mmCIF file of N, CA and C in Angstrom:
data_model
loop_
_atom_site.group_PDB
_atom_site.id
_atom_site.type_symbol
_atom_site.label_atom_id
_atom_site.label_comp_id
_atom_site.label_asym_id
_atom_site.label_seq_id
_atom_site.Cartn_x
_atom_site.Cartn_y
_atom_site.Cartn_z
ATOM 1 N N UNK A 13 7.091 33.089 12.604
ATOM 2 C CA UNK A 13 6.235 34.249 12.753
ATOM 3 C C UNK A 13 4.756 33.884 12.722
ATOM 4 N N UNK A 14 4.103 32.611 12.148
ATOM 5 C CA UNK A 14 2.966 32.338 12.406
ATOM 6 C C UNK A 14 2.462 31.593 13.658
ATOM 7 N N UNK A 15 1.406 31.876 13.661
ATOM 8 C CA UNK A 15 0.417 31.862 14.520
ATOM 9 C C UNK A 15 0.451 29.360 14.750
ATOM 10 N N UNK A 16 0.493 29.574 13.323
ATOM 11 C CA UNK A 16 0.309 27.716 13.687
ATOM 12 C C UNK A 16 1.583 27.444 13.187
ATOM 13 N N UNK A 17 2.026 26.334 13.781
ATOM 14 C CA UNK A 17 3.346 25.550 14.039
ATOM 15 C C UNK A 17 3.092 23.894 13.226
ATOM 16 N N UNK A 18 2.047 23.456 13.512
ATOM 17 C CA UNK A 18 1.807 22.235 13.192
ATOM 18 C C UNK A 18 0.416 21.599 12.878
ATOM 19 N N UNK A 19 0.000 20.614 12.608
ATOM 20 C CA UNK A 19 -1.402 20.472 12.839
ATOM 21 C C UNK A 19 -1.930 18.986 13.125
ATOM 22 N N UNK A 20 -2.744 19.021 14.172
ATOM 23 C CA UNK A 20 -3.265 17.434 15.024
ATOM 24 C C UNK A 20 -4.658 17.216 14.970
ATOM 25 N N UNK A 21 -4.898 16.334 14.507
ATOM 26 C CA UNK A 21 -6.574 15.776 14.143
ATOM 27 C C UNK A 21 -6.749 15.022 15.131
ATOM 28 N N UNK A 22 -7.941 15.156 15.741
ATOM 29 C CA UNK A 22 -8.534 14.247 16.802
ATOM 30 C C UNK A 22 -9.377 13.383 16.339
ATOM 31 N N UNK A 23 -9.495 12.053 16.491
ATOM 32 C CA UNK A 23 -10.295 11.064 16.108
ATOM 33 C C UNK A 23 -11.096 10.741 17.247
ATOM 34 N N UNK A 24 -12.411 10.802 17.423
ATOM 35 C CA UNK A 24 -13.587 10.602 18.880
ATOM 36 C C UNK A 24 -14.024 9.306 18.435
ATOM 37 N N UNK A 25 -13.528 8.295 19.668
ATOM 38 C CA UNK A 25 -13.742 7.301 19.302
ATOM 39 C C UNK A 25 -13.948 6.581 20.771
ATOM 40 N N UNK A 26 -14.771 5.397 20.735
ATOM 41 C CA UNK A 26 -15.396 5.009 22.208
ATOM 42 C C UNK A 26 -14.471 4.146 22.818
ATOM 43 N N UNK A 27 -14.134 3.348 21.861
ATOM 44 C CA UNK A 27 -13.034 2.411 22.340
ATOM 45 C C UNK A 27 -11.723 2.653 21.583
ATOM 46 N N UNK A 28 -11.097 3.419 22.397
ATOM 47 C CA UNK A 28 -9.350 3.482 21.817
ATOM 48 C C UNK A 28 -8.557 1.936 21.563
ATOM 49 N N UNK A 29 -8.216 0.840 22.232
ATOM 50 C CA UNK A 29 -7.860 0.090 21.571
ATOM 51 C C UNK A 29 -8.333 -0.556 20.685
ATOM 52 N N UNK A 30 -10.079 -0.999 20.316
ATOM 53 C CA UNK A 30 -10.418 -1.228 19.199
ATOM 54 C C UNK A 30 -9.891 -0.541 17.723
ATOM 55 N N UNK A 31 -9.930 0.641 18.418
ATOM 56 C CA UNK A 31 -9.553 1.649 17.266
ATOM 57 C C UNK A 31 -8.096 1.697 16.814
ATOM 58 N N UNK A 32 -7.364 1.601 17.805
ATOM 59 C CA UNK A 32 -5.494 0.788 17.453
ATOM 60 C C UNK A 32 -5.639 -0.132 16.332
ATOM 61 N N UNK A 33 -6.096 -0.917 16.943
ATOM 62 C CA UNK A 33 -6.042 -2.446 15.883
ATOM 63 C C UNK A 33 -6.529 -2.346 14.864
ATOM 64 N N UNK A 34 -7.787 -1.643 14.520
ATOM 65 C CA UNK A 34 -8.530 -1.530 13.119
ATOM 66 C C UNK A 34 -7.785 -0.598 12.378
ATOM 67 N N UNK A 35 -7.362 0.854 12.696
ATOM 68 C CA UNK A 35 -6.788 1.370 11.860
ATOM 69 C C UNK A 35 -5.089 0.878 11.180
ATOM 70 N N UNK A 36 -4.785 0.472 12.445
ATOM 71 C CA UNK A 36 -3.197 -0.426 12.098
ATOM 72 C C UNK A 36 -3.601 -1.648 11.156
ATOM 73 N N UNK A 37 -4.761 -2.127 11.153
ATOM 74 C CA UNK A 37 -5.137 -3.515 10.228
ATOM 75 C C UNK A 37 -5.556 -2.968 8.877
ATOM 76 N N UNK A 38 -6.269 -2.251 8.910
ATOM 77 C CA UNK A 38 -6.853 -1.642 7.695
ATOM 78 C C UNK A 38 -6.059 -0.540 7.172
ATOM 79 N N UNK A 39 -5.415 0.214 7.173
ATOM 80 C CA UNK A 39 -5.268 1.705 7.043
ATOM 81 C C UNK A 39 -3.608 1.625 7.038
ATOM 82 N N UNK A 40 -3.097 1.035 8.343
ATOM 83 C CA UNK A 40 -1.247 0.659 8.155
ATOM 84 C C UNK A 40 -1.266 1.856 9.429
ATOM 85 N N UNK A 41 -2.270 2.850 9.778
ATOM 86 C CA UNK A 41 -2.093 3.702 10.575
ATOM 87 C C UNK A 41 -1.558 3.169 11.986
ATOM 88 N N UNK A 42 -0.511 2.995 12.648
ATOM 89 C CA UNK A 42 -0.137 2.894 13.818
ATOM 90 C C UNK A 42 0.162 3.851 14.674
ATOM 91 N N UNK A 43 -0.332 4.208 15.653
ATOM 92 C CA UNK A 43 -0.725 5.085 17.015
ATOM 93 C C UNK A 43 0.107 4.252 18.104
ATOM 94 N N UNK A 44 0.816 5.651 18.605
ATOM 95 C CA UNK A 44 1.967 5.328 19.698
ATOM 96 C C UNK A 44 1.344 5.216 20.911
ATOM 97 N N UNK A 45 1.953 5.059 22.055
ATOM 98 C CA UNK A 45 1.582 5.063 23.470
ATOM 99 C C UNK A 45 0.562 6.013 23.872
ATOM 100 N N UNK A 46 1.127 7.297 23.159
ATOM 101 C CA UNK A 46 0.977 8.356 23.540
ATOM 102 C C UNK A 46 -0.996 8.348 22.430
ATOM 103 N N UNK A 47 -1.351 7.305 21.618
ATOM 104 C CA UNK A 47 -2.723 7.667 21.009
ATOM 105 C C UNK A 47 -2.137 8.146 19.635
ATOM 106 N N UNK A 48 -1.199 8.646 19.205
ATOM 107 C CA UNK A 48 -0.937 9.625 18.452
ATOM 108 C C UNK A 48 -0.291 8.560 16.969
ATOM 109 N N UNK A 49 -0.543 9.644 15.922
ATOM 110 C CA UNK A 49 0.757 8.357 15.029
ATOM 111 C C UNK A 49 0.646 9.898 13.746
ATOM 112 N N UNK A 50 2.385 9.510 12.723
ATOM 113 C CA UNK A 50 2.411 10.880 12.298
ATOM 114 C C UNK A 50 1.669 10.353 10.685
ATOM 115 N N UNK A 51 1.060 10.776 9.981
ATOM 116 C CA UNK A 51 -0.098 11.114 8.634
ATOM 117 C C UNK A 51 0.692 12.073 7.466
ATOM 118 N N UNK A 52 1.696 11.752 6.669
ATOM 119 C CA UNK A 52 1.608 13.050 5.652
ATOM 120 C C UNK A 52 1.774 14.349 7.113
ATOM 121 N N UNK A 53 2.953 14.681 7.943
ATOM 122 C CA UNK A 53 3.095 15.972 8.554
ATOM 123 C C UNK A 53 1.759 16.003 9.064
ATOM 124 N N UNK A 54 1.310 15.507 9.898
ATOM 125 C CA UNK A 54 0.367 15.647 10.310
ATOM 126 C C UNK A 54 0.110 14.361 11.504
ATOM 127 N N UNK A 55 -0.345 14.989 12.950
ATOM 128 C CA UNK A 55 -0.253 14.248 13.687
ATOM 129 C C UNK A 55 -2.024 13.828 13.902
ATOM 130 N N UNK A 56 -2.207 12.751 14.014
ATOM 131 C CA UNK A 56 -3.913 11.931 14.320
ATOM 132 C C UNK A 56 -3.634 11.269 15.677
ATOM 133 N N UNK A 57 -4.930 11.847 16.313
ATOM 134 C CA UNK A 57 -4.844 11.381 18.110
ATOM 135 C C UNK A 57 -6.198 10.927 18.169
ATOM 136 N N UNK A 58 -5.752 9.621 18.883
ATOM 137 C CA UNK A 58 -7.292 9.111 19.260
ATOM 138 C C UNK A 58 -7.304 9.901 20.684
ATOM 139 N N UNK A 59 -8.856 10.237 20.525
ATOM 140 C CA UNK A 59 -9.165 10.625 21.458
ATOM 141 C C UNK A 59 -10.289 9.393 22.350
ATOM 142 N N UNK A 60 -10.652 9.135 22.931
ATOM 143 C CA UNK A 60 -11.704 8.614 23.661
ATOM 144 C C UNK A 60 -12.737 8.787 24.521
ATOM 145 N N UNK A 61 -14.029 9.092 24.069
ATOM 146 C CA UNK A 61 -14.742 9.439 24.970
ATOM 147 C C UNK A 61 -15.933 8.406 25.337
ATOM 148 N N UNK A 62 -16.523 7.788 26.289
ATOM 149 C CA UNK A 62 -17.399 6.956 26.373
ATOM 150 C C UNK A 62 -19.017 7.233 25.150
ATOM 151 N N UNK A 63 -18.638 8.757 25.190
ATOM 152 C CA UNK A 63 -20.103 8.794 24.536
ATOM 153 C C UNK A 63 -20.161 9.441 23.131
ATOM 154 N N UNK A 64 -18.874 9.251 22.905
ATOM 155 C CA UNK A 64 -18.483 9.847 21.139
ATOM 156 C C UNK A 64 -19.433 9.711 20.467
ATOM 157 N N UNK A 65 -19.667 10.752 19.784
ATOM 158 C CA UNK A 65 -20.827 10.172 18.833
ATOM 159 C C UNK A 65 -20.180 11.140 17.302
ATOM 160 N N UNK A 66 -20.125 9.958 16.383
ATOM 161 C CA UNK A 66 -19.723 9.995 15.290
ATOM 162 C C UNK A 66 -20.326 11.279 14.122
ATOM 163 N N UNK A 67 -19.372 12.407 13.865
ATOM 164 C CA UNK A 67 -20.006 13.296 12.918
ATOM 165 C C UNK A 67 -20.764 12.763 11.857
ATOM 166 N N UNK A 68 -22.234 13.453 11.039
ATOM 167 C CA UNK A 68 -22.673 12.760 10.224
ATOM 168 C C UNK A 68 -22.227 13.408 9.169
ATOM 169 N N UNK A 69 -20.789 13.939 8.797
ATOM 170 C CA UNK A 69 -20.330 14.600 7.350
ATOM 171 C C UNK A 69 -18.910 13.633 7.185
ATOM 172 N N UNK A 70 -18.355 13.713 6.197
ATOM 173 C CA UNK A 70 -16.482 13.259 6.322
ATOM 174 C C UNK A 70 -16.149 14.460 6.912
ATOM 175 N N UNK A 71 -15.110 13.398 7.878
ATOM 176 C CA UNK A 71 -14.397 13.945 9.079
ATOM 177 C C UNK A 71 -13.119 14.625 8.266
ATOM 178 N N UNK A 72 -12.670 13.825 8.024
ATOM 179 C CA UNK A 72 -11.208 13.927 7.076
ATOM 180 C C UNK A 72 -11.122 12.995 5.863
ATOM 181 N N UNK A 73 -9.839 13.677 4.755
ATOM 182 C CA UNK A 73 -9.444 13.130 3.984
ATOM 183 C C UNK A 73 -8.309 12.853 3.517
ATOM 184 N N UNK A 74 -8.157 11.275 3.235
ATOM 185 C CA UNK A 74 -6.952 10.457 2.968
ATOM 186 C C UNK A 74 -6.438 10.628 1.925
ATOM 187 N N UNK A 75 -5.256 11.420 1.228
ATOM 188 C CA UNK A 75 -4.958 11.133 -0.288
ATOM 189 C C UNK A 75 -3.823 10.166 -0.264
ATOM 190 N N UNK A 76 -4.480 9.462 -1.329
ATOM 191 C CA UNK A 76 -3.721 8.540 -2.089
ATOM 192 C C UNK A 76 -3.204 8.444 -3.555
ATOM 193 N N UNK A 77 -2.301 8.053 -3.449
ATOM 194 C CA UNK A 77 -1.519 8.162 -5.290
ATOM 195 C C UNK A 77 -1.986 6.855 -5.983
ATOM 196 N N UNK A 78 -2.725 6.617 -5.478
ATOM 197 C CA UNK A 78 -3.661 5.127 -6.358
ATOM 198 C C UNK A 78 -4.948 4.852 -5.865
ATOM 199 N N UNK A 79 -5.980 5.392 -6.099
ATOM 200 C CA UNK A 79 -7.437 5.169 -5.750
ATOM 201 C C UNK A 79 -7.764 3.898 -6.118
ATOM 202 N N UNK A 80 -7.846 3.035 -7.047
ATOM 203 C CA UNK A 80 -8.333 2.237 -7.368
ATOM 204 C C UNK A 80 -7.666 1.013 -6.415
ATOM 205 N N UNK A 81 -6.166 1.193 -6.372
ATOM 206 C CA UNK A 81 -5.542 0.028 -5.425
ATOM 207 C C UNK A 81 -6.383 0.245 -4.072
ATOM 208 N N UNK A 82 -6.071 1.462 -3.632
ATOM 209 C CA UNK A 82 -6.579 1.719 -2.413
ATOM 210 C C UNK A 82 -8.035 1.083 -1.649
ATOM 211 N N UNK A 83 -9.052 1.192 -2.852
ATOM 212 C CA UNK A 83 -10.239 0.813 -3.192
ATOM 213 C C UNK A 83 -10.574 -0.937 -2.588
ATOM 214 N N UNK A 84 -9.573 -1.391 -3.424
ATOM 215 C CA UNK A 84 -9.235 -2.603 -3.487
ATOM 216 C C UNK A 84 -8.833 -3.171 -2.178
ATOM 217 N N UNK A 85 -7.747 -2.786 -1.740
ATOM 218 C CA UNK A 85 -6.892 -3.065 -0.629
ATOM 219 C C UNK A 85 -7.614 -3.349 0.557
ATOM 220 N N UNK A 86 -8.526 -1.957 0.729
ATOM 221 C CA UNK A 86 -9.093 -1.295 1.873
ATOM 222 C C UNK A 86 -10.847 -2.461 1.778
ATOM 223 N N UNK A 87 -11.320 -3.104 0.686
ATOM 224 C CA UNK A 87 -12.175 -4.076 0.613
ATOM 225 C C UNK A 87 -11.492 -5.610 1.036
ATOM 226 N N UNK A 88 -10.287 -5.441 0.341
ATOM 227 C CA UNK A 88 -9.560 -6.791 0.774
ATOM 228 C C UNK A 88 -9.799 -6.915 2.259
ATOM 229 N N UNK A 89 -9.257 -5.982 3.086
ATOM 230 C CA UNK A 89 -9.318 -6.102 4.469
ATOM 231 C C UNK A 89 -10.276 -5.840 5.128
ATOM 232 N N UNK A 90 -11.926 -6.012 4.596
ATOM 233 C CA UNK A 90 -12.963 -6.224 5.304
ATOM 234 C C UNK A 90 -13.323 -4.971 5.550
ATOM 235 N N UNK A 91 -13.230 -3.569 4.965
ATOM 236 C CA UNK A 91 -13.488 -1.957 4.878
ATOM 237 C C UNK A 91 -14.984 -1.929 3.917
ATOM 238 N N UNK A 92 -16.091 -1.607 4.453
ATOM 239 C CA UNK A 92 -16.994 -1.329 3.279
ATOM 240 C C UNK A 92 -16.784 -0.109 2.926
ATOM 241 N N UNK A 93 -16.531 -0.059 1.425
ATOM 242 C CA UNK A 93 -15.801 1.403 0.377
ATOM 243 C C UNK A 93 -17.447 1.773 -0.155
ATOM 244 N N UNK A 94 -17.405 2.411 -0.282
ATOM 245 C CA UNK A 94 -18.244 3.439 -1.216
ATOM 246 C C UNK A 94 -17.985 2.611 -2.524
ATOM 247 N N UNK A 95 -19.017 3.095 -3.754
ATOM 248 C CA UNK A 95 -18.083 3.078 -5.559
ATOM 249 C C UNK A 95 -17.248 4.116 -5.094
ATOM 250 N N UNK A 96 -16.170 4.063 -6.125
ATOM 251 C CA UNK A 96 -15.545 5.042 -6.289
ATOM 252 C C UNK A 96 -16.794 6.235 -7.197
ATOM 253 N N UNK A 97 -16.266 7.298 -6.505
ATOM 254 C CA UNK A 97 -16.788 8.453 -7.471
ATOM 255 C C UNK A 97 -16.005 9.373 -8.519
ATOM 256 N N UNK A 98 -16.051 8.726 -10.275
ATOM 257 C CA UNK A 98 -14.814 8.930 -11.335
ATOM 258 C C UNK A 98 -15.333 10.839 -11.379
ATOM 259 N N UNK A 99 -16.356 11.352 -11.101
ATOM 260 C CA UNK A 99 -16.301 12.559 -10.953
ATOM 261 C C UNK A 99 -15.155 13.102 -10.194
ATOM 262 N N UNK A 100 -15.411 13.120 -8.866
ATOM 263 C CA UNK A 100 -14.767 13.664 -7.734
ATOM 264 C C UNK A 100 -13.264 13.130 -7.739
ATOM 265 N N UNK A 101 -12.951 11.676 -8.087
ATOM 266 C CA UNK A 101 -12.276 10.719 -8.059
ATOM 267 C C UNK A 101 -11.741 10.343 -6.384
ATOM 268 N N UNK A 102 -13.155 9.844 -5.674
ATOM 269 C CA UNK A 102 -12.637 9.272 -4.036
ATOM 270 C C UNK A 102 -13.489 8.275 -3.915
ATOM 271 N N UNK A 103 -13.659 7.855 -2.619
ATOM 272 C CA UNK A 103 -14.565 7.087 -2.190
ATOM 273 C C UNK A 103 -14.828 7.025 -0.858
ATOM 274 N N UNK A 104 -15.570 6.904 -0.124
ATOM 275 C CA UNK A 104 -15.978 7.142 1.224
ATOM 276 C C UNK A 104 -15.724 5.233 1.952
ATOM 277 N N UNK A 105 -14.907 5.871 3.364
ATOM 278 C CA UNK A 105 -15.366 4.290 4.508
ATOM 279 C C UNK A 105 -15.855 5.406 5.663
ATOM 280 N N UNK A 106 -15.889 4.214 6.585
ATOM 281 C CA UNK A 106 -16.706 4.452 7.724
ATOM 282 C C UNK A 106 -15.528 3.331 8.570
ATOM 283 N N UNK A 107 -15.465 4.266 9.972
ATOM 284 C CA UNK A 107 -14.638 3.225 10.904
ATOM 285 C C UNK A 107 -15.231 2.882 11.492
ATOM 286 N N UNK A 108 -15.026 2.018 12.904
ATOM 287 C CA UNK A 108 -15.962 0.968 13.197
ATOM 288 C C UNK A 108 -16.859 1.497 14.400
ATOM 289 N N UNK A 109 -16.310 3.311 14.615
ATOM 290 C CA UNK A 109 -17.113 4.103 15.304
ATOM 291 C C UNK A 109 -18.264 4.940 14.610
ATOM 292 N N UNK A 110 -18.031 4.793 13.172
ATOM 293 C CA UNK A 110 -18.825 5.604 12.204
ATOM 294 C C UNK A 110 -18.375 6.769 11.854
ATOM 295 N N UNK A 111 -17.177 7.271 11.838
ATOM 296 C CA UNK A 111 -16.270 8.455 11.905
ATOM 297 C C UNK A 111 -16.555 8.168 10.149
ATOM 298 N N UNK A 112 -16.401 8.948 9.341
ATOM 299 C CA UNK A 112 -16.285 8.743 7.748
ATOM 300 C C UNK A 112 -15.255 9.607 6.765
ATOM 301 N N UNK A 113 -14.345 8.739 6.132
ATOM 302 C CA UNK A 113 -13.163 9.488 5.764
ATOM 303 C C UNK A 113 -13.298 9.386 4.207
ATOM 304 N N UNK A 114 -13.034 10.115 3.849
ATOM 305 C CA UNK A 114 -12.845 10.241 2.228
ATOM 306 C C UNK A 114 -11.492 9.558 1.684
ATOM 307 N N UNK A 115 -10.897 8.819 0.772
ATOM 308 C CA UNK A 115 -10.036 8.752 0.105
ATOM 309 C C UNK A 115 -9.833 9.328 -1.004
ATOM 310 N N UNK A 116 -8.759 9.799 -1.206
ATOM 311 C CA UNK A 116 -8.863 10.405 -2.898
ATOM 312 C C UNK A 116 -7.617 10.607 -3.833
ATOM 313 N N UNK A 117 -7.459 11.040 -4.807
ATOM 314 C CA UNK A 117 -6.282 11.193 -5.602
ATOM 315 C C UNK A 117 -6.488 12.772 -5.721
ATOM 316 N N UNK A 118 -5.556 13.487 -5.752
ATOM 317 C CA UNK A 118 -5.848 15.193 -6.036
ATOM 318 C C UNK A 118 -6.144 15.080 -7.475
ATOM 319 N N UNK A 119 -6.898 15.773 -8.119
ATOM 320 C CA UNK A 119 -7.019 16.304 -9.813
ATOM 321 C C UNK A 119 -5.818 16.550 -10.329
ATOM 322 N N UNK A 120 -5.034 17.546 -9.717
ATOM 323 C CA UNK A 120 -3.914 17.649 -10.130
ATOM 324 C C UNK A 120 -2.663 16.911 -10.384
ATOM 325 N N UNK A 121 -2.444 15.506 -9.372
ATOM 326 C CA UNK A 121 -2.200 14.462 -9.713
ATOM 327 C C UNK A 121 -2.410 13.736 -11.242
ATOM 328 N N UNK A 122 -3.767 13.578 -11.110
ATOM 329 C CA UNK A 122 -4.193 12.603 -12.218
ATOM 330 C C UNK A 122 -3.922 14.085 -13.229
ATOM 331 N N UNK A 123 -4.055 14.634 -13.306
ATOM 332 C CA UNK A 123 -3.827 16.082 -14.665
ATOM 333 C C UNK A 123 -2.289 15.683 -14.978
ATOM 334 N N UNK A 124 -1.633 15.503 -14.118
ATOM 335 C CA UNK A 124 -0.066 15.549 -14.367
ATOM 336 C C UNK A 124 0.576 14.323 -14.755
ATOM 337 N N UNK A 125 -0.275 13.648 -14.840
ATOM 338 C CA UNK A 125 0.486 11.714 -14.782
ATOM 339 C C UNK A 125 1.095 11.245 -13.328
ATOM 340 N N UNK A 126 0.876 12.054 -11.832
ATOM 341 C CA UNK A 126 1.745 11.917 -11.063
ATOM 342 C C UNK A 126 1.046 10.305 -10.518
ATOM 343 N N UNK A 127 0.010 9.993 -10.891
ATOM 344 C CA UNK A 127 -1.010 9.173 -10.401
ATOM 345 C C UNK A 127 -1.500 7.915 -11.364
ATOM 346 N N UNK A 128 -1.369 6.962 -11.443
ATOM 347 C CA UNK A 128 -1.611 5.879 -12.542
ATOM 348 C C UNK A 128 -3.163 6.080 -12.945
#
């Protein structure tokens, strides 16, 4: 009976296969033929446009059940992270188009023990 069925994030990005490889290297995100790859019920499509130009706010946000690994991980593989912020509890990257995504743990997580 509703109006939305599903939901698809577009990623504007200049070079689509650059953008394959970095997010599959960094992130584990792998994108099908089709641009597309599935997120937590949620489908992410590169889009490509020659003249993308990167929002200057976070685009989207990544939750994770371990910020600090994540933190870690995502530096291991050559990602410049933000500090973490123990307020908010996230941290900001930037992809290699300048797109900027938040990582984070929900509050409610860490309130519950669901989260180390």
């Amino acid at each position: 009976n509703g109006l939305v069925c599903g939901v698809e994030l577009a990623i504007n990005v200049r070079d689509k296969e650059t953008a394959r490889r970095w997010y599959a290297d960094r992130f584990g995100i792998v994108f099908d033929e089709a641009d597309q790859a599935q997120v937590g019920g949620v489908t992410l499509v590169l889009w490509g446009f020659s003249d993308a130009v990167p929002a200057s706010h976070v685009v989207y946000q990544f939750i994770t059940p371990n910020l600090e690994q994540a933190h870690t991980l995502l530096a291991e593989r050559g990602v410049a992270v933000s500090p973490i912020d123990g307020h908010n509890w996230n941290f900001v990257v930037n992809d290699p188009e300048g797109n900027k995504f938040v990582f984070y743990t929900p509050q409610r997580w860490r309130a519950s023990g669901m989260a180390p």
